[in-house]
């Protein structure tokens, strides 16, 4: 009996090791991927008290840096979404000045536009990264300019690349999707690789 349990444990360890190895071999990250600083942001309404008035503004209420394996492999996107997050989830990246996204192409399965899928999306607006209370008398455009100026001092930009996902309003339970941004020349090196195992 003890031998059987030990054999089963060794078999399970081998299967898990094989799965990890197979996944690592499939995802080869482009060296450029490590230049991107990825964040997950939850856009949600925030209340501000100004004198007798209370204003509610949408902004990046939760903003966390996430570190994909080897710079590009996110694995299951769901694991990066903060627990209990209520609001619109956006994955965006900060990139060095001069970053050229035109040498990469997007691929997804199921294809772009289908429900229960992952796709590239418009990244994030600069003003969403600023607390409204830090510049309450400025417009969204002016707040965006302040954020971009601050990043420019650090020689960074907001990358136009973002990651989004589409849910079927009738539910996506049991469905999964894969998404990649690969170099156009060989289509073998990933700037981004992500999966999503949908749950209601």
Coordinates of C-alpha atoms in Angstrom, one line a residue:
X1 CA 0.0 0.0 0.0
X2 CA 2.8 2.4 1.0
X3 CA 4.6 1.7 -2.3
X4 CA 1.3 2.4 -4.3
X5 CA 0.8 5.7 -2.5
X6 CA 4.5 6.7 -3.2
X7 CA 4.2 5.7 -6.8
X8 CA 1.0 7.7 -7.2
X9 CA 2.7 10.7 -5.6
X10 CA 5.7 10.4 -8.0
X11 CA 3.4 10.1 -11.0
X12 CA 1.5 13.2 -10.0
X13 CA 4.7 15.1 -9.5
X14 CA 5.9 14.0 -12.9
X15 CA 2.7 15.0 -14.6
X16 CA 2.8 18.5 -12.9
X17 CA 6.4 18.9 -13.9
X18 CA 5.7 18.0 -17.5
X19 CA 2.7 20.4 -17.6
X20 CA 4.9 23.3 -16.3
X21 CA 7.7 22.4 -18.7
X22 CA 5.3 22.1 -21.7
X23 CA 3.8 25.5 -20.9
X24 CA 7.3 27.1 -20.5
X25 CA 8.4 25.7 -23.9
X26 CA 5.3 27.1 -25.6
X27 CA 5.7 30.6 -24.3
X28 CA 9.0 32.2 -25.5
X29 CA 9.1 35.8 -24.4
X30 CA 10.6 38.5 -26.7
X31 CA 13.4 40.3 -24.8
X32 CA 11.5 43.6 -25.3
X33 CA 8.7 42.3 -23.0
X34 CA 10.9 42.9 -19.9
X35 CA 10.9 46.6 -20.7
X36 CA 7.1 46.9 -20.0
X37 CA 5.8 47.5 -16.5
X38 CA 2.3 45.9 -16.3
X39 CA -0.5 47.1 -14.0
X40 CA -4.0 45.9 -13.3
X41 CA -6.3 48.8 -12.6
X42 CA -9.9 48.7 -11.3
X43 CA -11.9 51.7 -12.5
X44 CA -14.6 52.5 -10.0
X45 CA -16.5 55.5 -8.7
X46 CA -14.9 57.5 -5.8
X47 CA -16.7 60.1 -3.8
X48 CA -15.2 63.5 -3.1
X49 CA -16.5 66.0 -0.6
X50 CA -16.0 69.6 -1.7
X51 CA -17.5 72.1 0.8
X52 CA -21.2 71.4 0.8
X53 CA -21.1 69.3 -2.4
X54 CA -20.3 65.6 -2.9
X55 CA -18.9 64.6 -6.3
X56 CA -18.5 61.1 -7.6
X57 CA -15.8 60.5 -10.2
X58 CA -14.5 57.3 -11.9
X59 CA -10.8 56.7 -11.5
X60 CA -8.3 54.0 -11.0
X61 CA -9.4 53.0 -7.4
X62 CA -7.0 50.0 -7.3
X63 CA -3.7 50.0 -9.2
X64 CA -1.3 47.1 -8.7
X65 CA 1.9 46.3 -10.5
X66 CA 1.9 42.7 -11.8
X67 CA 4.9 40.7 -13.0
X68 CA 4.3 38.2 -15.8
X69 CA 6.6 35.3 -15.9
X70 CA 9.7 36.1 -18.0
X71 CA 8.1 39.5 -18.7
X72 CA 5.3 38.2 -21.0
X73 CA 3.5 35.1 -19.6
X74 CA 0.5 36.2 -17.5
X75 CA -1.0 32.7 -17.3
X76 CA -4.6 33.0 -16.2
X77 CA -5.6 36.7 -16.1
X78 CA -8.2 36.0 -13.5
X79 CA -5.5 35.4 -10.9
X80 CA -4.3 39.0 -11.3
X81 CA -7.7 40.6 -10.7
X82 CA -7.8 41.9 -7.1
X83 CA -10.2 39.9 -4.9
X84 CA -13.5 41.5 -4.5
X85 CA -12.8 44.1 -7.2
X86 CA -15.9 45.9 -8.2
X87 CA -15.6 48.0 -11.4
X88 CA -14.1 47.9 -14.9
X89 CA -10.8 45.9 -14.9
X90 CA -8.0 47.2 -17.2
X91 CA -4.6 45.8 -17.8
X92 CA -2.2 48.5 -19.0
X93 CA 1.6 48.9 -19.4
X94 CA 4.1 51.7 -18.9
X95 CA 6.8 51.5 -21.6
X96 CA 10.1 53.3 -22.2
X97 CA 10.0 56.3 -24.5
X98 CA 10.3 55.3 -28.2
X99 CA 8.7 51.9 -27.6
X100 CA 7.6 50.5 -31.0
X101 CA 4.5 48.3 -30.9
X102 CA 4.1 48.2 -34.7
X103 CA 6.5 45.2 -34.9
X104 CA 4.1 43.0 -33.0
X105 CA 0.7 41.5 -34.0
X106 CA -2.2 40.2 -32.0
X107 CA -3.6 36.7 -32.1
X108 CA -6.4 35.2 -30.1
X109 CA -8.5 32.1 -29.7
X110 CA -11.5 32.3 -30.0
X111 CA -11.1 35.2 -32.5
X112 CA -11.4 38.9 -31.7
X113 CA -15.0 40.1 -31.3
X114 CA -16.4 36.9 -30.0
X115 CA -17.9 36.8 -26.5
X116 CA -15.8 35.0 -23.8
X117 CA -12.5 36.0 -25.4
X118 CA -9.4 38.1 -24.7
X119 CA -8.2 40.9 -27.0
X120 CA -6.0 43.9 -27.1
X121 CA -7.9 47.0 -26.0
X122 CA -7.3 50.7 -25.8
X123 CA -4.9 51.0 -22.9
X124 CA -5.9 53.6 -20.3
X125 CA -6.5 57.4 -20.2
X126 CA -3.9 59.4 -18.3
X127 CA -6.6 61.1 -16.1
X128 CA -7.8 57.7 -14.9
X129 CA -4.4 57.3 -13.2
X130 CA -4.7 60.5 -11.2
X131 CA -6.8 61.1 -8.1
X132 CA -9.5 63.6 -8.9
X133 CA -8.9 65.2 -5.5
X134 CA -5.3 66.1 -6.6
X135 CA -6.5 68.4 -9.3
X136 CA -10.3 69.0 -8.9
X137 CA -10.5 72.2 -10.9
X138 CA -8.8 70.8 -14.0
X139 CA -10.5 69.0 -16.9
X140 CA -9.8 65.3 -17.8
X141 CA -7.6 66.5 -20.6
X142 CA -5.5 68.7 -18.3
X143 CA -5.2 65.9 -15.7
X144 CA -4.1 63.5 -18.5
X145 CA -1.4 66.0 -19.5
X146 CA -0.1 66.2 -15.9
X147 CA 0.2 62.4 -15.7
X148 CA 1.9 62.2 -19.1
X149 CA 4.3 65.0 -18.1
X150 CA 5.2 63.2 -14.9
X151 CA 5.9 60.0 -16.9
X152 CA 8.0 61.9 -19.4
X153 CA 10.3 63.1 -16.6
X154 CA 10.9 59.4 -15.9
X155 CA 11.3 58.7 -19.7
X156 CA 8.2 56.6 -19.8
X157 CA 4.9 56.5 -21.7
X158 CA 1.6 54.8 -21.3
X159 CA 1.8 52.0 -23.9
X160 CA -1.0 51.9 -26.4
X161 CA -1.2 48.1 -25.8
X162 CA -3.7 47.0 -23.2
X163 CA -5.4 43.7 -22.5
X164 CA -9.2 43.3 -22.2
X165 CA -11.6 40.5 -22.1
X166 CA -15.2 40.1 -23.2
X167 CA -17.8 38.2 -21.2
X168 CA -21.0 36.8 -22.7
X169 CA -23.9 38.4 -20.7
X170 CA -25.4 34.9 -20.5
X171 CA -22.3 33.6 -18.8
X172 CA -19.0 32.1 -19.9
X173 CA -18.7 29.4 -17.3
X174 CA -16.6 26.5 -18.5
X175 CA -15.2 28.4 -21.4
X176 CA -11.6 29.5 -21.8
X177 CA -9.7 31.8 -24.1
X178 CA -6.0 32.4 -25.1
X179 CA -4.4 35.6 -26.3
X180 CA -1.0 36.6 -27.6
X181 CA 0.9 39.6 -29.0
X182 CA 3.8 38.2 -31.0
X183 CA 6.7 39.5 -33.1
X184 CA 5.6 39.9 -36.7
X185 CA 8.8 38.6 -38.2
X186 CA 8.8 35.0 -36.7
X187 CA 5.4 34.9 -34.8
X188 CA 7.3 32.8 -32.2
X189 CA 8.2 35.3 -29.5
X190 CA 5.6 36.8 -27.3
X191 CA 5.3 40.3 -26.0
X192 CA 2.1 39.2 -24.1
X193 CA 0.7 35.7 -23.5
X194 CA -2.5 35.3 -21.4
X195 CA -5.3 32.9 -20.8
X196 CA -8.7 33.3 -19.2
X197 CA -10.7 30.6 -17.6
X198 CA -14.1 32.2 -17.3
X199 CA -16.3 31.8 -14.2
X200 CA -19.5 33.7 -13.4

